[in-house]
Coordinates of C-alpha atoms and ligand atoms in Angstrom, one line a residue:
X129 CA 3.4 -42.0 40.6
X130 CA -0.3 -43.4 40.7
X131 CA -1.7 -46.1 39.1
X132 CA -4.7 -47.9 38.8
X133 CA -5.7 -51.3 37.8
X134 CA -8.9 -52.5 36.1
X135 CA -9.7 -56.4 35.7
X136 CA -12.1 -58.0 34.2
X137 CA -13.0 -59.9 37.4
X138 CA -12.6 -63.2 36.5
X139 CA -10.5 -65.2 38.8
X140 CA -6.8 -65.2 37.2
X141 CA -7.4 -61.4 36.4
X142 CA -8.0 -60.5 39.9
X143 CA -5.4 -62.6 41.3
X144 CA -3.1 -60.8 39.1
X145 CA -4.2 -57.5 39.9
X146 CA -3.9 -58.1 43.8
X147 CA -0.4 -59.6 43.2
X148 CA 0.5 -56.1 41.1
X149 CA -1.0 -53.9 43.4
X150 CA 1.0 -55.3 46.4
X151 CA 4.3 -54.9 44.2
X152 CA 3.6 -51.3 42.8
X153 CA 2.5 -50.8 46.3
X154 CA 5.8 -51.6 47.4
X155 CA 7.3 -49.8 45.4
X156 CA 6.1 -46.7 46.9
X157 CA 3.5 -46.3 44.1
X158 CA 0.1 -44.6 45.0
X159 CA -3.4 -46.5 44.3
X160 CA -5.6 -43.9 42.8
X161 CA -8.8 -44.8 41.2
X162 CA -9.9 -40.9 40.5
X163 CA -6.1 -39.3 38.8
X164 CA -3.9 -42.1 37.6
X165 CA -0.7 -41.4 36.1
X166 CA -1.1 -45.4 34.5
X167 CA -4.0 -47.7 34.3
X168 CA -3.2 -51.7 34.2
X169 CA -5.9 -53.4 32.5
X170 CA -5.8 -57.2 33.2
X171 CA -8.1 -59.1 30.9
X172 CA -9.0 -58.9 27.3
X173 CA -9.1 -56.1 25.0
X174 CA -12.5 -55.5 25.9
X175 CA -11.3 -54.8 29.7
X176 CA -8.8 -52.2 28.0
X177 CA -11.6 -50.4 26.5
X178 CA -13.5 -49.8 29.9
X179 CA -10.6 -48.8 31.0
X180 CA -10.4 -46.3 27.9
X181 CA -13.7 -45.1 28.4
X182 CA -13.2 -44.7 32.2
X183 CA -10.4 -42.0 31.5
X184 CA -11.5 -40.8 28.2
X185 CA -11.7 -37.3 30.0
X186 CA -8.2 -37.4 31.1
X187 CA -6.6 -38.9 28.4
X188 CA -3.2 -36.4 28.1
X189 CA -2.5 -37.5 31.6
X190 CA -3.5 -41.3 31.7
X191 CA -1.3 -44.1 29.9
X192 CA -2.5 -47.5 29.3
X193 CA -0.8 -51.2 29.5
X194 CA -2.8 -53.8 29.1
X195 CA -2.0 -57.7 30.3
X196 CA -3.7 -60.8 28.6
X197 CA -5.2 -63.5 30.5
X198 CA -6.9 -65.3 27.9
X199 CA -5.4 -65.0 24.2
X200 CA -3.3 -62.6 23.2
X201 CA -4.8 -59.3 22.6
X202 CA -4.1 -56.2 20.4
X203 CA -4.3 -53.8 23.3
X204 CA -3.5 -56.5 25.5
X205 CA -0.3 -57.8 24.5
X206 CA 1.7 -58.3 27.6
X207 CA 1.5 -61.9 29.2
X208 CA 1.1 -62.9 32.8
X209 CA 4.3 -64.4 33.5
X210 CA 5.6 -61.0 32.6
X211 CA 3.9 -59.3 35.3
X212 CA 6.9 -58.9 37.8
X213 CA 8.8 -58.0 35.1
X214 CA 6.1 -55.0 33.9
X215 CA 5.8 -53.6 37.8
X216 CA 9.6 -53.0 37.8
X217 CA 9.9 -51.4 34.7
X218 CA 6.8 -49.5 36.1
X219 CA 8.4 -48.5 39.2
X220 CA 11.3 -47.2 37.6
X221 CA 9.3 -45.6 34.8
X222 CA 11.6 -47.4 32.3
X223 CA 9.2 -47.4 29.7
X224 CA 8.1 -45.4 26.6
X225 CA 4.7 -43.8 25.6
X226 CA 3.5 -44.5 22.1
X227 CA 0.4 -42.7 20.9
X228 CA -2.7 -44.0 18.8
X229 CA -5.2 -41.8 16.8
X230 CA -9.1 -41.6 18.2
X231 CA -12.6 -41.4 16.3
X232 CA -14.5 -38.1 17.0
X233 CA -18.1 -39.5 16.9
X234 CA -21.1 -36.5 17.1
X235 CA -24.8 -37.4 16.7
X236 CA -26.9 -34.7 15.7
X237 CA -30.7 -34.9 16.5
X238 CA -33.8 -33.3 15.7
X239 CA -35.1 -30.4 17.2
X240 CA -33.7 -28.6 20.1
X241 CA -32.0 -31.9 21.6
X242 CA -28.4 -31.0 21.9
X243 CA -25.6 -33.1 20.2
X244 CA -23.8 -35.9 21.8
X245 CA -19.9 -36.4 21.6
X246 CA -18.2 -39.5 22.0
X247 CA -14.3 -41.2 21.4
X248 CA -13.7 -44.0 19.9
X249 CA -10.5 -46.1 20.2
X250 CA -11.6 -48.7 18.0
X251 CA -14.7 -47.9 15.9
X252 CA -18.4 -46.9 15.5
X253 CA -20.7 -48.2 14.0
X254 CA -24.4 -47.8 12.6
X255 CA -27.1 -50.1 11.6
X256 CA -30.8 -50.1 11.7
X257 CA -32.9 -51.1 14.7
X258 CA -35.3 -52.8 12.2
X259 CA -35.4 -52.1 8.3
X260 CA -32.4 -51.9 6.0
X261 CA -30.7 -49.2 7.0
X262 CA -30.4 -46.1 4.0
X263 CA -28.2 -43.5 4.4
X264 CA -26.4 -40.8 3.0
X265 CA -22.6 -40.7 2.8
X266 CA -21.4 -37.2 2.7
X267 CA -17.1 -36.6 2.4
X268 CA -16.4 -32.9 3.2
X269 CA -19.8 -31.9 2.6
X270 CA -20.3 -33.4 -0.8
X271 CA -22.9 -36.3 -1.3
X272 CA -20.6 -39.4 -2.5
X273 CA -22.7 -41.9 -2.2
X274 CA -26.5 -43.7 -1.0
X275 CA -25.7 -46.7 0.9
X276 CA -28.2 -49.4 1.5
X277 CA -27.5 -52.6 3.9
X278 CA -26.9 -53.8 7.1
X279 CA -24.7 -51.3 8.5
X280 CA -21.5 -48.8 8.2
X281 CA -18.3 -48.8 10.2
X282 CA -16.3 -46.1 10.8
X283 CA -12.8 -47.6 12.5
X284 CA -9.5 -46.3 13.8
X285 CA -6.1 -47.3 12.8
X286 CA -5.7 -49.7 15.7
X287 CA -9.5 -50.5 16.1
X288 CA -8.6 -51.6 11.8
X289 CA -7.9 -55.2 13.2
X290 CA -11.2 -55.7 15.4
X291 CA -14.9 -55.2 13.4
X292 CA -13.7 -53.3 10.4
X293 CA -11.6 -56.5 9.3
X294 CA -14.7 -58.8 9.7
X295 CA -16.2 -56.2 7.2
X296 CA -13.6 -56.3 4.7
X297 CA -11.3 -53.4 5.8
X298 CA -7.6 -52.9 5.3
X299 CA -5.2 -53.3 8.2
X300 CA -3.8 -49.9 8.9
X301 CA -0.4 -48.9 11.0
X302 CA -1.3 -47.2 13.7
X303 CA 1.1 -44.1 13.0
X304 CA -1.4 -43.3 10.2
X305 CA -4.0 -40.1 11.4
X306 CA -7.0 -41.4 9.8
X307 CA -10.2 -43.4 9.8
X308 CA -11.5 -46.3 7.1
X309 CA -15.5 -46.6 6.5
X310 CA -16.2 -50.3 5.6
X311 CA -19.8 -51.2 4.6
X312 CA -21.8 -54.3 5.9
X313 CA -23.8 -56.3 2.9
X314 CA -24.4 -53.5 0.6
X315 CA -27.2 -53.6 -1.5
X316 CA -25.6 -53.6 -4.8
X317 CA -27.5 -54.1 -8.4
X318 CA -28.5 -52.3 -11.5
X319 CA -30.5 -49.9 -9.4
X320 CA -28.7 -49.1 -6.0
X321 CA -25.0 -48.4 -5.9
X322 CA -22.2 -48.0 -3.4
X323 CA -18.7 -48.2 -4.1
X324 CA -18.0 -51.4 -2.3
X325 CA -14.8 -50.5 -1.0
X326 CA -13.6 -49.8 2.3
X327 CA -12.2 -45.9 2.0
X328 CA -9.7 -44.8 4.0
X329 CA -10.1 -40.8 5.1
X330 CA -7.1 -38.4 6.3
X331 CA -7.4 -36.1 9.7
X332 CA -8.3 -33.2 7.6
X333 CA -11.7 -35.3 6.3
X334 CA -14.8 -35.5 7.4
X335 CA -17.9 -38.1 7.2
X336 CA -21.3 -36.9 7.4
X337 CA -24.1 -39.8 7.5
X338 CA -27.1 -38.6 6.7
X339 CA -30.4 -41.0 7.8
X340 CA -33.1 -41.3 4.3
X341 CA -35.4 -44.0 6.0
X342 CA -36.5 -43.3 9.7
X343 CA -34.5 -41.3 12.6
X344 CA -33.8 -44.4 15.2
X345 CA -30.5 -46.0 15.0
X346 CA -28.1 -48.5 17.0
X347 CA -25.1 -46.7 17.1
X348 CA -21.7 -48.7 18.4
X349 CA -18.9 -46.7 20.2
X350 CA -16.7 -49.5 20.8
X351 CA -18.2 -51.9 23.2
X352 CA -21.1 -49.2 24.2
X353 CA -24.2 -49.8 21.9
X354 CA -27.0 -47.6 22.1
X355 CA -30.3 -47.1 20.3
X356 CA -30.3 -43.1 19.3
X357 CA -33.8 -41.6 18.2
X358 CA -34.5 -38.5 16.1
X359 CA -31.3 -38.6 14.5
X360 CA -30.4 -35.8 11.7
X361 CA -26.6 -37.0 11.1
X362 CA -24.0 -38.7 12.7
X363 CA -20.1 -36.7 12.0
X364 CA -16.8 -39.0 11.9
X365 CA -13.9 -37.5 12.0
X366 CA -10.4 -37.8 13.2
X367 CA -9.5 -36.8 16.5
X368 CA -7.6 -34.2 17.9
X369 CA -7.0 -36.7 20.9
X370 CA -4.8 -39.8 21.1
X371 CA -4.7 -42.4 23.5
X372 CA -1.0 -42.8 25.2
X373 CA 0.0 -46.3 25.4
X374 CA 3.3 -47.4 28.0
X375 CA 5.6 -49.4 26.1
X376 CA 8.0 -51.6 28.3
X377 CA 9.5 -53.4 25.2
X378 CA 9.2 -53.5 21.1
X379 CA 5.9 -55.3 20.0
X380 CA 5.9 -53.9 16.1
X381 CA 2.3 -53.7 14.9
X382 CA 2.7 -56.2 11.9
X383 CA 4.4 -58.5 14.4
X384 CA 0.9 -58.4 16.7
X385 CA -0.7 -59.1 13.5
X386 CA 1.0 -61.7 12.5
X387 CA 0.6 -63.3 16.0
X388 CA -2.8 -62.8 16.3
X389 CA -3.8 -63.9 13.0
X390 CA -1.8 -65.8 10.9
X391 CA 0.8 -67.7 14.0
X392 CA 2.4 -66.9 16.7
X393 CA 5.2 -69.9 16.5
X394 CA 8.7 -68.1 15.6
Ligands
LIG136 P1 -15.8 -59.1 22.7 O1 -15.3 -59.5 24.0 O2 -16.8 -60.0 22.1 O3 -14.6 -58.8 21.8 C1 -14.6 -59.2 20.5 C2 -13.2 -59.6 20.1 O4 -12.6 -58.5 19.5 C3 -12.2 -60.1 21.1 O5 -11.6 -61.3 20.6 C4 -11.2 -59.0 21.2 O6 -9.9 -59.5 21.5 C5 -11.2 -58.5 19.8 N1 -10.8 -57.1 19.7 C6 -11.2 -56.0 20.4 N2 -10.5 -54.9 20.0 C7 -9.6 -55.4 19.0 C8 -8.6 -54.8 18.2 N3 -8.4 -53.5 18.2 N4 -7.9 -55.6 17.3 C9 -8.1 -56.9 17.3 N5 -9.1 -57.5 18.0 C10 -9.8 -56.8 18.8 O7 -16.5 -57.7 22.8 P2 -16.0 -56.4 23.6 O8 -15.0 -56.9 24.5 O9 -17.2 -55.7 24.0 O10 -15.2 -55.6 22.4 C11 -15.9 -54.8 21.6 C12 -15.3 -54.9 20.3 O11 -15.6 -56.1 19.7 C13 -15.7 -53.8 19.3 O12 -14.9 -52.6 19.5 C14 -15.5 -54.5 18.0 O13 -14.3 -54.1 17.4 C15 -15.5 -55.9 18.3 N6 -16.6 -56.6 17.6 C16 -16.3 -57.3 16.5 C17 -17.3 -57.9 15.7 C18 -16.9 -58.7 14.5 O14 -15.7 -58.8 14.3 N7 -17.9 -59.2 13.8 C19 -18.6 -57.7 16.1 C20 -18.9 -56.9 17.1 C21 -17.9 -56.3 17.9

C-alpha cells in the first residue's frame, strides 16, 4: 500500500508526520507523493482540504484520514495520542471507507474563454469584488428568485457545518446527495425580495447564478478564493464524485457535532 502524509508544517504536525512515516515505513508501507492508496493529513481541517485538492484528480483511488493537532476538527477528527493506534490499523488495512458527496462548481465566461470546473468538499461561494452583488437564481432553468447582498453560498453536506452555518444554514447528514444555498445579508424590503431561507437542492437539481450588475466576481472553492472576470453564470450542482474517507472507528456525525459545537464532556 502507499501512503502519503500532508502537514500543515507547524512543529507538532511535522513531528507527528515523521513519527508516522517511520512506523508505516516499518510496516512495509510505500511513501508515494504522486499515487497514494491513503493520504494522512496532520493539522486542521484546512490541511485536509489541501490535501483534497491535491488528489481531487484521483479521488476513486485516494482515501483521506485526517489527525487534529489543534481542536478537534470535522475532517480531522482523530487525535494525536491516537496516532500509533491509526498506523496499525493502517498497516493492516482494518479500516472502513465512508463516502461524502462533492460540489460541481462551473464558471461560464464571456466570449470564447472556455469554462472552468472545480470540486468542492465544502462550499463555494460568491460575492462582489466591490458593489452589492445582484444576481439571478435560476433552479432547473427557471428564474426563482433576484438576490441582492453580500454574497451566496452553495455548501455540501459535510461542508454544512463550516461557512454555510455562519450564514444561517441547516446542518445536513452527510449520507444526504445534495447541496443547500444560504444567502449572506439579503437586501430584503417592500421593493427587493429573496426568500430568506437556506434551500436545500437534491442531485438531480441544478443552480444557475446569473450576474445583473457587472461580470467580476470573488468566487470561493473552499479555501481557494479567486477574483473571476467576464463572468456569464456560475452552475452548482451535485457531484457525480465523492470523496472516500478511511474510517478506523465509529465517529457518528451528530456526535462530531455535538463535540464540536455544543461539548465535548460525556
Ligand atoms: P480557516 O483555517 O480560517 O478555517 C476556518 C474554520 O473552519 C476552522 O476552524 C476549521 O476547523 C473550520 N472548518 C473547515 N471545514 C469545516 C467543516 N466542514 N465543518 C466545520 N468546521 C470546518 O480557513 P481554511 O483552513 O482556509 O478553511 C477554509 C474554510 O473556512 C472554508 O471552506 C469555509 O468553510 C470556512 N470559512 C468559514 C467562514 C465563516 O464561518 N464565516 C468564513 C470563511 C471561511
Amino acid at each position: 500500500m502507499r501512503f502519503w502524509i500532508q502537514s500543515r508544517n507547524d512543529e507538532l504536525s511535522n513531528r507527528l508526520l515523521l513519527e508516522a512515516k517511520d512506523y508505516l515505513l516499518g510496516f512495509g508501507l510505500i511513501f508515494d507523493e504522486d499515487e497514494p492508496d491513503i493520504v494522512l493529513s496532520i493539522g486542521g481541517d484546512g490541511t485536509l482540504l489541501h490535501a483534497f485538492h491535491k488528489y481531487s484528480h484521483r479521488l476513486k483511488k485516494t482515501a483521506f484520514v485526517g489527525i487534529h493537532t489543534g481542536h478537534l476538527g470535522f475532517y480531522a477528527d482523530w487525535k494525536p495520542s491516537e496516532i500509533e493506534k491509526l498506523v496499525i490499523s493502517i498497516a493492516r488495512k482494518e479500516y472502513d471507507v465512508i463516502e461524502y458527496p462533492l460540489l460541481d462548481v462551473t464558471i461560464n465566461y464571456q466570449g470564447d474563454r472556455e469554462s472552468l470546473h472545480y470540486l468542492a468538499l465544502n462550499e463555494s461561494s460568491v460575492k462582489s469584488p466591490d458593489v452589492t452583488l445582484v444576481m439571478d437564481v435560476l433552479l432547473n432553468d427557471k428564474h426563482f428568485e433576484r438576490f441582492r447582498g453580500d454574497g451566496l453560498c452553495m455548501s455540501t453536506p459535510s461542508g454544512s457545518t463550516a461557512y454555510s452555518k455562519s450564514n444561517g444554514g441547516a446542518l445536513v447528514h452527510p449520507s444526504l446527495p445534495s447541496m443547500q444555498l444560504t444567502e449572506m445579508a439579503s437586501i430584503n424590503n417592500r421593493v427587493f425580495r429573496t426568500v430568506g431561507s437556506p434551500l436545500v437542492l437534491p442531485d438531480h437539481h441544478k443552480c444557475i447564478l446569473k450576474p445583473v450588475n457587472g461580470p467580476d466576481f470573488m468566487v470561493t472553492v473552499d479555501h481557494l478564493q479567486l477574483l473571476h472576470e467576464d463572468v456569464k453564470s456560475i452552475e452548482y450542482e451535485v457531484s457525480s464524485e465523492r470523496v472516500r474517507f478511511a474510517r478506523f472507528r465509529p465517529f457518528p456525525f451528530w456526535k462530531r457535532v455535538r463535540d464540536s459545537f455544543i461539548d465535548n464532556n460525556d
